[in-house]
PDB file of C-alpha atoms in Angstrom:
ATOM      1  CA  UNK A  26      45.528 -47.567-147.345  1.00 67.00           C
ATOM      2  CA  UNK A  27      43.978 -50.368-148.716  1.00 81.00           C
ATOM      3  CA  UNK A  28      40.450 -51.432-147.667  1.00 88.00           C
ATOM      4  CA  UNK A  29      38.693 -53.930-148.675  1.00 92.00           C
ATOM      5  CA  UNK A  30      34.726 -54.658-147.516  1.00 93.00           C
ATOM      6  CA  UNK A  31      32.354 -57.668-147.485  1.00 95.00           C
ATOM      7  CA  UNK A  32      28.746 -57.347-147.120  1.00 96.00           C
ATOM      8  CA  UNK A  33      26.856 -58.881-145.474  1.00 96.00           C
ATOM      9  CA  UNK A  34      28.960 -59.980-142.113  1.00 94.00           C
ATOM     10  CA  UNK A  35      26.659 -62.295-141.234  1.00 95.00           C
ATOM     11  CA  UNK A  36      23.696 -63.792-143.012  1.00 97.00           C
ATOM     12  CA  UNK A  37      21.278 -66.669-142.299  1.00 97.00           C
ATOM     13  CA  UNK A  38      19.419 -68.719-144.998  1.00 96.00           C
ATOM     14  CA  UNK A  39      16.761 -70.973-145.844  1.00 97.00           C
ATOM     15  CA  UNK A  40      18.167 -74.107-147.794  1.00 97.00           C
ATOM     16  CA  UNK A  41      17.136 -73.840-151.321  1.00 97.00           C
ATOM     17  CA  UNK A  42      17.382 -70.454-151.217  1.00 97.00           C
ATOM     18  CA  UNK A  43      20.179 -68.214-152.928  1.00 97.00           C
ATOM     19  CA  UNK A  44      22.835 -65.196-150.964  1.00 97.00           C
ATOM     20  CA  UNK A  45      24.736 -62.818-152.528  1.00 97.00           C
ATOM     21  CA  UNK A  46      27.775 -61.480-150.700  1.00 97.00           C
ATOM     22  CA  UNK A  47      29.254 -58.455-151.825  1.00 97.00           C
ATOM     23  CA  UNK A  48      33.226 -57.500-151.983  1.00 96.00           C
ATOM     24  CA  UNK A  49      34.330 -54.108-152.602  1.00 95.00           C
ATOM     25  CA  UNK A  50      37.351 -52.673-153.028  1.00 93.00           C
ATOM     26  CA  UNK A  51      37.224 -48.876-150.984  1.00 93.00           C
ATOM     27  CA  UNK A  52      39.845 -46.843-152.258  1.00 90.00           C
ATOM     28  CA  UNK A  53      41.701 -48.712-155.161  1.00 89.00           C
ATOM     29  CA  UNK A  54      40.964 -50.451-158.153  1.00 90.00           C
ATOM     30  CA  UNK A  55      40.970 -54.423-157.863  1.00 88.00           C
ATOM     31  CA  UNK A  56      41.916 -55.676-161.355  1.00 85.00           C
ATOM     32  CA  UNK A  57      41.558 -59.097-159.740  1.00 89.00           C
ATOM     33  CA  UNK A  58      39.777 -60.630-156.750  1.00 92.00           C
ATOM     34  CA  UNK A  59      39.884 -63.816-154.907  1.00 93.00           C
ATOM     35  CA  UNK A  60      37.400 -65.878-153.551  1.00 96.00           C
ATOM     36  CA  UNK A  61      38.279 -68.119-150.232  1.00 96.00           C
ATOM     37  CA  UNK A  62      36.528 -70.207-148.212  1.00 95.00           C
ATOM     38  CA  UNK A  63      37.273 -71.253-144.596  1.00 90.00           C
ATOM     39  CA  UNK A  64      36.210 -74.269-142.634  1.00 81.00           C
ATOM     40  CA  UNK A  65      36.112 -74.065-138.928  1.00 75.00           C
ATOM     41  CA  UNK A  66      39.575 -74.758-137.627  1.00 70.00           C
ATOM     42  CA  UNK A  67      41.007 -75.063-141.052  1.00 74.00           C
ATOM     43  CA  UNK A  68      42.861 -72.982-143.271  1.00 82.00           C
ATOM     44  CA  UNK A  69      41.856 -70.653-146.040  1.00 90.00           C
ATOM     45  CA  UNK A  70      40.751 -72.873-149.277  1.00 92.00           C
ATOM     46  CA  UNK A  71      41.142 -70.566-152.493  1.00 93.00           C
ATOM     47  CA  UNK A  72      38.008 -71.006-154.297  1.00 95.00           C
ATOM     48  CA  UNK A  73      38.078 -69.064-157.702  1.00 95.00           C
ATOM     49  CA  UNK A  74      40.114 -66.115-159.444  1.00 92.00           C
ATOM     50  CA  UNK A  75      37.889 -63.074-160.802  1.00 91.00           C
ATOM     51  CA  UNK A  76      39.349 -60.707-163.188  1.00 87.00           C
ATOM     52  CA  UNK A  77      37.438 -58.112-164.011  1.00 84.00           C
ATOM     53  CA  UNK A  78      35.255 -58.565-167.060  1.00 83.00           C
ATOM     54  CA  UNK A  79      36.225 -61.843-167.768  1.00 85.00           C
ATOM     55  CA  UNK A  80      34.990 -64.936-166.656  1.00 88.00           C
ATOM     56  CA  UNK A  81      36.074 -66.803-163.207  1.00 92.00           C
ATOM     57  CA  UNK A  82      38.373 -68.787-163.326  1.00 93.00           C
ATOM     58  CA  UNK A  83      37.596 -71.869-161.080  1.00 95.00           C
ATOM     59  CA  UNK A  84      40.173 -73.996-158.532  1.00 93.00           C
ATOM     60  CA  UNK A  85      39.585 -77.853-158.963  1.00 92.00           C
ATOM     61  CA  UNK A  86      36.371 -79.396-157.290  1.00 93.00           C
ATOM     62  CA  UNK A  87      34.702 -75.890-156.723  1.00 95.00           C
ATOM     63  CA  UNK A  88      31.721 -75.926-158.334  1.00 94.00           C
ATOM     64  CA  UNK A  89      31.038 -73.089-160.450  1.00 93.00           C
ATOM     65  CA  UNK A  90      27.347 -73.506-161.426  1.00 95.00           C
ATOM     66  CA  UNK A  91      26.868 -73.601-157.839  1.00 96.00           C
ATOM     67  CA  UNK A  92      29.434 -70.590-156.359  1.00 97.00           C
ATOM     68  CA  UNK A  93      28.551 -67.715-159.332  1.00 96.00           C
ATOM     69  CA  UNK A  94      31.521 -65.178-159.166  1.00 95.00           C
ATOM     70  CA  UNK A  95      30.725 -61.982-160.948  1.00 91.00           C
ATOM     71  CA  UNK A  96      33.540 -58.966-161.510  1.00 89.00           C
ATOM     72  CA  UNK A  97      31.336 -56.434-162.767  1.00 83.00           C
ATOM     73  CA  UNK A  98      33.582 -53.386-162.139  1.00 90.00           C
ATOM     74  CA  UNK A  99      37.054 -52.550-161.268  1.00 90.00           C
ATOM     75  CA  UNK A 100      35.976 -52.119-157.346  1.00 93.00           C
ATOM     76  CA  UNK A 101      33.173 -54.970-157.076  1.00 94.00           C
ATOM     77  CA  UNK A 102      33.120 -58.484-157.271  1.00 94.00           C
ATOM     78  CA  UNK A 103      29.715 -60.835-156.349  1.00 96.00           C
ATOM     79  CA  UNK A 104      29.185 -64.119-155.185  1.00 97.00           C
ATOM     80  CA  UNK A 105      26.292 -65.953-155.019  1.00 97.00           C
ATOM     81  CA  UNK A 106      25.680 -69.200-153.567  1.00 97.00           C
ATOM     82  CA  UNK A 107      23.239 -70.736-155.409  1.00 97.00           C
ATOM     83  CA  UNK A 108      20.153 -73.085-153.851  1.00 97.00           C
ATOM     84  CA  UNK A 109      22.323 -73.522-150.372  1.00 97.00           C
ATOM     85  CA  UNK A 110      22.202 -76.267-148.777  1.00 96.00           C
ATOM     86  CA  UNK A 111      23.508 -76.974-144.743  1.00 96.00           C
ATOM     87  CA  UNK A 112      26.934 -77.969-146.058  1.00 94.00           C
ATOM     88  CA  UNK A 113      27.663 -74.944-148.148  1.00 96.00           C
ATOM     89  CA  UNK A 114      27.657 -73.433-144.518  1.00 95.00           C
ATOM     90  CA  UNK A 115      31.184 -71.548-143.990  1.00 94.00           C
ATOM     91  CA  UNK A 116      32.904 -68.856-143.592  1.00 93.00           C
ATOM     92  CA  UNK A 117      33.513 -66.732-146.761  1.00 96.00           C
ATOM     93  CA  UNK A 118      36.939 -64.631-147.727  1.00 95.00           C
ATOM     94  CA  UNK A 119      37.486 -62.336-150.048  1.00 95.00           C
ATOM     95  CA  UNK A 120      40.225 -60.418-151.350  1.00 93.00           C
ATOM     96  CA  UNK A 121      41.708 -57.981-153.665  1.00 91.00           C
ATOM     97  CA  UNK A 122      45.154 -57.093-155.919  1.00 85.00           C
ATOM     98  CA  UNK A 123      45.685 -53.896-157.494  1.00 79.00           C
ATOM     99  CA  UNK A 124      47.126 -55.755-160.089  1.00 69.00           C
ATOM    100  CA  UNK A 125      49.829 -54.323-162.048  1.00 64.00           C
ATOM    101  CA  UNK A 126      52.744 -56.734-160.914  1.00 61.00           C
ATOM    102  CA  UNK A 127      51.465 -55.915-157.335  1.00 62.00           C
ATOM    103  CA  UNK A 128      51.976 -59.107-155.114  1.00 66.00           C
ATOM    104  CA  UNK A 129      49.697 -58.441-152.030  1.00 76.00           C
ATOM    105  CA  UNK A 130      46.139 -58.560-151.621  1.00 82.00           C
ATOM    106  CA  UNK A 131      44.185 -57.174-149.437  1.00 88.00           C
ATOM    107  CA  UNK A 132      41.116 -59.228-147.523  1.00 90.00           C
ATOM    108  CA  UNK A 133      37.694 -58.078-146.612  1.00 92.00           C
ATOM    109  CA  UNK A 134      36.400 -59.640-142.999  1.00 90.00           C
ATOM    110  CA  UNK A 135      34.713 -62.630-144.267  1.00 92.00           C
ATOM    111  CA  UNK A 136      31.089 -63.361-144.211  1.00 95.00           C
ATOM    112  CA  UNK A 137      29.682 -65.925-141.921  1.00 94.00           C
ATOM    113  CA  UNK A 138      27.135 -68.052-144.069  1.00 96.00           C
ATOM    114  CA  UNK A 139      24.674 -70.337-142.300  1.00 96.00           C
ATOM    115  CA  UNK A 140      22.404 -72.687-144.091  1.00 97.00           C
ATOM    116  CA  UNK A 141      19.043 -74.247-141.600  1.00 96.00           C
TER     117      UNK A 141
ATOM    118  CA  UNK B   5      51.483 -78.598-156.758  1.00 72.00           C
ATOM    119  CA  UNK B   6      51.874 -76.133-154.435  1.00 80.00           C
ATOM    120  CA  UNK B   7      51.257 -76.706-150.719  1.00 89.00           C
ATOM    121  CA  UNK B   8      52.285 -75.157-147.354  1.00 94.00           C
ATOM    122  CA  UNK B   9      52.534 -76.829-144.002  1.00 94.00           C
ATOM    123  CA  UNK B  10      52.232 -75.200-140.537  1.00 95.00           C
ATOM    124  CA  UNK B  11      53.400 -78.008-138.097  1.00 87.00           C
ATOM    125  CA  UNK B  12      51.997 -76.619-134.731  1.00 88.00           C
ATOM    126  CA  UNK B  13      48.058 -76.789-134.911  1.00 91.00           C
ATOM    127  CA  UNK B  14      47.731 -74.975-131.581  1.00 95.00           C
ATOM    128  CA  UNK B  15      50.490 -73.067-129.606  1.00 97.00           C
ATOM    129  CA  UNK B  16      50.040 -72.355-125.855  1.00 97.00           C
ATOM    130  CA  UNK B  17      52.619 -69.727-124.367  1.00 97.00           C
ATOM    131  CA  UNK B  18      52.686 -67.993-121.120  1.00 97.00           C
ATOM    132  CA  UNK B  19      53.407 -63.979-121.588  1.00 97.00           C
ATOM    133  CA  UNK B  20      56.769 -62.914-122.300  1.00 97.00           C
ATOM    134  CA  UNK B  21      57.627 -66.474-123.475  1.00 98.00           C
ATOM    135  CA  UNK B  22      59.189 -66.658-127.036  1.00 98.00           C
ATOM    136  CA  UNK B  23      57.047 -67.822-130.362  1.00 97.00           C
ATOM    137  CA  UNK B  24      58.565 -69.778-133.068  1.00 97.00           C
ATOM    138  CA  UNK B  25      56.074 -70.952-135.571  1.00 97.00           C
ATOM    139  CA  UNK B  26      57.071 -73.186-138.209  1.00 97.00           C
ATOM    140  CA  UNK B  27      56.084 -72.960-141.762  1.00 97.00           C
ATOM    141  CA  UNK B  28      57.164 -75.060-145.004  1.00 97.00           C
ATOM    142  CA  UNK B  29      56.218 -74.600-148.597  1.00 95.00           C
ATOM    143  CA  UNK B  30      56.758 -76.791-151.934  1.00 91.00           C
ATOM    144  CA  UNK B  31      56.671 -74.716-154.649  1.00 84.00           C
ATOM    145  CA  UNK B  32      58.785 -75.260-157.537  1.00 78.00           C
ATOM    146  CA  UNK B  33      59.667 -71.698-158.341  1.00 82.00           C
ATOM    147  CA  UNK B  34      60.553 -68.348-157.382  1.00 85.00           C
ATOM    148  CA  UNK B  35      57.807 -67.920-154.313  1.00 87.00           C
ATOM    149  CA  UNK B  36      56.792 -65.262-152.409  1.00 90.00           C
ATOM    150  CA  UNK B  37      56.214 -65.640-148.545  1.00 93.00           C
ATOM    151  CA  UNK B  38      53.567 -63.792-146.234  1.00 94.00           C
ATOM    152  CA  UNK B  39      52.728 -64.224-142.483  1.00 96.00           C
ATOM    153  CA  UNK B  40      48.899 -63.177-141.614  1.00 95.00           C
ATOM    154  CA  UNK B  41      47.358 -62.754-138.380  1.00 95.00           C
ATOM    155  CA  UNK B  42      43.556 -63.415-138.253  1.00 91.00           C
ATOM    156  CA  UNK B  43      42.431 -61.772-134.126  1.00 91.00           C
ATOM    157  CA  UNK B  44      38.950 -63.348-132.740  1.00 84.00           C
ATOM    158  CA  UNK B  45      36.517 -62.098-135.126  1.00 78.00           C
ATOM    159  CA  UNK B  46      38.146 -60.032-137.214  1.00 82.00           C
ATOM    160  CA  UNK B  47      39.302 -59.959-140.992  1.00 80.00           C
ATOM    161  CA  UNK B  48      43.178 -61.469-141.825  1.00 86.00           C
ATOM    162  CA  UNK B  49      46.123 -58.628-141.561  1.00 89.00           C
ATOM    163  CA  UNK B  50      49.145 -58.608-143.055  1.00 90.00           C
ATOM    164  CA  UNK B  51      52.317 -59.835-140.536  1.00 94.00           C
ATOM    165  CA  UNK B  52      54.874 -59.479-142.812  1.00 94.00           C
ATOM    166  CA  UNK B  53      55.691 -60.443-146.389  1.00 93.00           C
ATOM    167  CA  UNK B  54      59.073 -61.762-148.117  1.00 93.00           C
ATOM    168  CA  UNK B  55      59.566 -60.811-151.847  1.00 89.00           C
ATOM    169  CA  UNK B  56      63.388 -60.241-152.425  1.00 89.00           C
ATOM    170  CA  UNK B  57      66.389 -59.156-150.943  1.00 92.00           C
ATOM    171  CA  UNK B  58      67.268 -60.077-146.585  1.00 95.00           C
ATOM    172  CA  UNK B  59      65.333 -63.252-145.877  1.00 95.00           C
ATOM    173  CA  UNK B  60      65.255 -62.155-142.115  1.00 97.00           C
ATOM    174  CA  UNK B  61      62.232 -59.696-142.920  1.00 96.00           C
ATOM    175  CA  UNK B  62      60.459 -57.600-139.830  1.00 96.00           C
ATOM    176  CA  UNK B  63      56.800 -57.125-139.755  1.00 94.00           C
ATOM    177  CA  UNK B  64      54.233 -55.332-137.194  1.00 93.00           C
ATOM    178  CA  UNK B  65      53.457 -55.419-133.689  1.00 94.00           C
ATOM    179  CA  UNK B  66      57.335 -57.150-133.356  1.00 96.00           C
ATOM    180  CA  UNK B  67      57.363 -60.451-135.524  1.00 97.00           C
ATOM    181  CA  UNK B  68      59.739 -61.341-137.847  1.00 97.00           C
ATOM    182  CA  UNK B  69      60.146 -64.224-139.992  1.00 98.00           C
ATOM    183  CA  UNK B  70      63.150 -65.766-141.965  1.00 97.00           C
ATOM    184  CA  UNK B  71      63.661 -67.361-145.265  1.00 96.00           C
ATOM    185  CA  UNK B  72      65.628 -70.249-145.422  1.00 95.00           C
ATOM    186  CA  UNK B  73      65.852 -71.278-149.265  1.00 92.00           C
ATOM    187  CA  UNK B  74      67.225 -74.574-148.585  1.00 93.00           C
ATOM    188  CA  UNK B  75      65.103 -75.990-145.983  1.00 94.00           C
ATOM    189  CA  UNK B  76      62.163 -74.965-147.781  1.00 94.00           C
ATOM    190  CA  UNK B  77      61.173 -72.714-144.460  1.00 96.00           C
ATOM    191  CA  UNK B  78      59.804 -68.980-143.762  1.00 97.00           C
ATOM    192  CA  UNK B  79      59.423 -69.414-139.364  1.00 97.00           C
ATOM    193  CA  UNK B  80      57.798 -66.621-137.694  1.00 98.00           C
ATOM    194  CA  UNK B  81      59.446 -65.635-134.603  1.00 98.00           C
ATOM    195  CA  UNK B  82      58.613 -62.976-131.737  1.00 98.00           C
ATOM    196  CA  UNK B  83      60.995 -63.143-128.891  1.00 97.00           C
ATOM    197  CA  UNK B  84      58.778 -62.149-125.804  1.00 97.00           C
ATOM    198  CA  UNK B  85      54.466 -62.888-126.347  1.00 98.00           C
ATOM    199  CA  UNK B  86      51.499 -60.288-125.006  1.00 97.00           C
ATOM    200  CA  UNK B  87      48.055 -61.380-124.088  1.00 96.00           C
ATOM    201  CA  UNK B  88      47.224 -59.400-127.292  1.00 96.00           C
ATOM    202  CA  UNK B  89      49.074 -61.699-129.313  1.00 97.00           C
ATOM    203  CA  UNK B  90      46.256 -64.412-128.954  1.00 97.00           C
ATOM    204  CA  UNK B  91      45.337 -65.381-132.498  1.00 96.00           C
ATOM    205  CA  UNK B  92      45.234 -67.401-135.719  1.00 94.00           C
ATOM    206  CA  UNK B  93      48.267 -67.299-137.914  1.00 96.00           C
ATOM    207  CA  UNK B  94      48.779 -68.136-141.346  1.00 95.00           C
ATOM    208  CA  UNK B  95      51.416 -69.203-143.571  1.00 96.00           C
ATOM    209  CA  UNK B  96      51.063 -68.469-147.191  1.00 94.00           C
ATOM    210  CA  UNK B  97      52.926 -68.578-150.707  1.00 92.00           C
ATOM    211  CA  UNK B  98      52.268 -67.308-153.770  1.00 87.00           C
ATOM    212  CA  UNK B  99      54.679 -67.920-157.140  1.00 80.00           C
ATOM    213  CA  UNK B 100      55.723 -65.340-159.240  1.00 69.00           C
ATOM    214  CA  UNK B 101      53.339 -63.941-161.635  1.00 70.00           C
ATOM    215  CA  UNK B 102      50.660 -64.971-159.826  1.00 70.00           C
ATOM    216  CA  UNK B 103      49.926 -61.862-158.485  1.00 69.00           C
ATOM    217  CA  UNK B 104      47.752 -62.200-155.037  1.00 74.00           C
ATOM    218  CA  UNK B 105      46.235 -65.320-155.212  1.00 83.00           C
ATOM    219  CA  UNK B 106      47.729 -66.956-152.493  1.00 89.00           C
ATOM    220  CA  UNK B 107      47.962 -70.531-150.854  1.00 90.00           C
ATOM    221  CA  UNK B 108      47.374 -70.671-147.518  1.00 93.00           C
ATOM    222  CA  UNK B 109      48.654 -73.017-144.108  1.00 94.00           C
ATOM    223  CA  UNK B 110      46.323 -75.067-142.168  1.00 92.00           C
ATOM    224  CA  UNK B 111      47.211 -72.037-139.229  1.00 93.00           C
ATOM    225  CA  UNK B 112      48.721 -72.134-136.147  1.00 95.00           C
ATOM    226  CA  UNK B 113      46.313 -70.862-133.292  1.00 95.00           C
ATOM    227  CA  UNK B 114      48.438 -69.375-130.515  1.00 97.00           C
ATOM    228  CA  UNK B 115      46.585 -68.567-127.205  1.00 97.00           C
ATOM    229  CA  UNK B 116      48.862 -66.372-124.860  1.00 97.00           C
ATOM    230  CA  UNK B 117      48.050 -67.352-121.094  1.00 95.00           C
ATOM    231  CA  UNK B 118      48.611 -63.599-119.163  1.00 89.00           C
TER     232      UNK B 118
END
């Protein structure tokens, strides 16, 4: 199969303050990795493309000094919201291609992000 | 740009009732075309995907979908609803060589009354 994780599920923070959630790819190599974020009662909104040792690449009006997106291996990719504020409150989506020509991704279960 | 539109916002079928969700995309290129199912607090699954070949494609749990080049359309159909089908679907597209980065529907949430 194809597994992909997120970590934390859930996680609660202070505004001002920064959270890192974790994606990890279980039992395949994730040349690339996409970040989505999802409103309540909305759709998926694709928020930034991370290839593996390269830098993000960023979809208009996403803020990349704010949402840090870091592909530090082949089965890991970070990101940290940086000094979160009620707003950047959402849930969080990631997922992961084996590259390669390979079409589908595979998504982790989302972390729930609450800013108070 | 690429967009897709789901035109029902919230579905409401009795069980064994028959499911026809409708999905559009505007892509000006070779696409492909998945179906995802996102249960009550759990991650998205794959329903299906189109790449090539029969655009009447089959998926899991006994949904299928059909491509319809000129209208645009990739409608996910199950012919008789369970309880279990109660969910959050999702239209998506992604072009060719864009490997999986995907754009998504505004979804479809389909309660099934039992």
């Amino acid at each position: 199969g194809a597994v992909v994780s997120q970590h934390p599920s859930r996680v609660i923070c202070k505004s001002g303050t920064s959270v890192k959630i974790e994606c990890r790819s279980l039992d395949f190599q994730a040349t690339t990795m996409f970040w989505y974020r999802q409103f309540p009662k909305k759709s998926l909104m694709l928020m930034a493309t991370s290839n593996e040792g390269s830098k993000a690449t960023y979809e208009q009006g996403v803020e990349k000094d704010k949402f840090l997106i870091n592909h530090a291996s082949l089965t890991l990719s970070t990101l940290t919201v940086t000094s979160a504020h009620p707003e950047d409150s959402s849930f969080y989506i990631c997922s992961a291609s084996k590259g390669g020509g390979t079409l589908e991704a595979f998504f982790g279960q989302g972390t729930r992000l609450t800013v108070v | 740009a690429q967009s897709v539109s789901q035109h029902n916002h919230h579905v409401i079928l009795s069980e064994a009732a028959s499911l026809e969700l409708g999905c559009n995309y505007s892509y000006g290129g070779t696409v492909n075309l998945f179906w995802y199912v996102q249960y009550p607090g759990q991650h998205l699954q794959l329903l299906l995907k189109y790449f090539s070949g029969d655009p009447l494609v089959k998926g899991i749990k006994g949904f299928e979908a059909e491509f319809i080049k000129s209208k645009f359309s990739f409608n996910l159909r199950k012919p008789s609803v369970q309880w279990s089908d109660t969910a959050e679907y999702f239209c998506a597209v992604n072009g060719a060589n864009q490997g999986g980065k995907l754009i998504f529907g505004q979804g479809t949430e389909l309660s099934v009354k039992p």
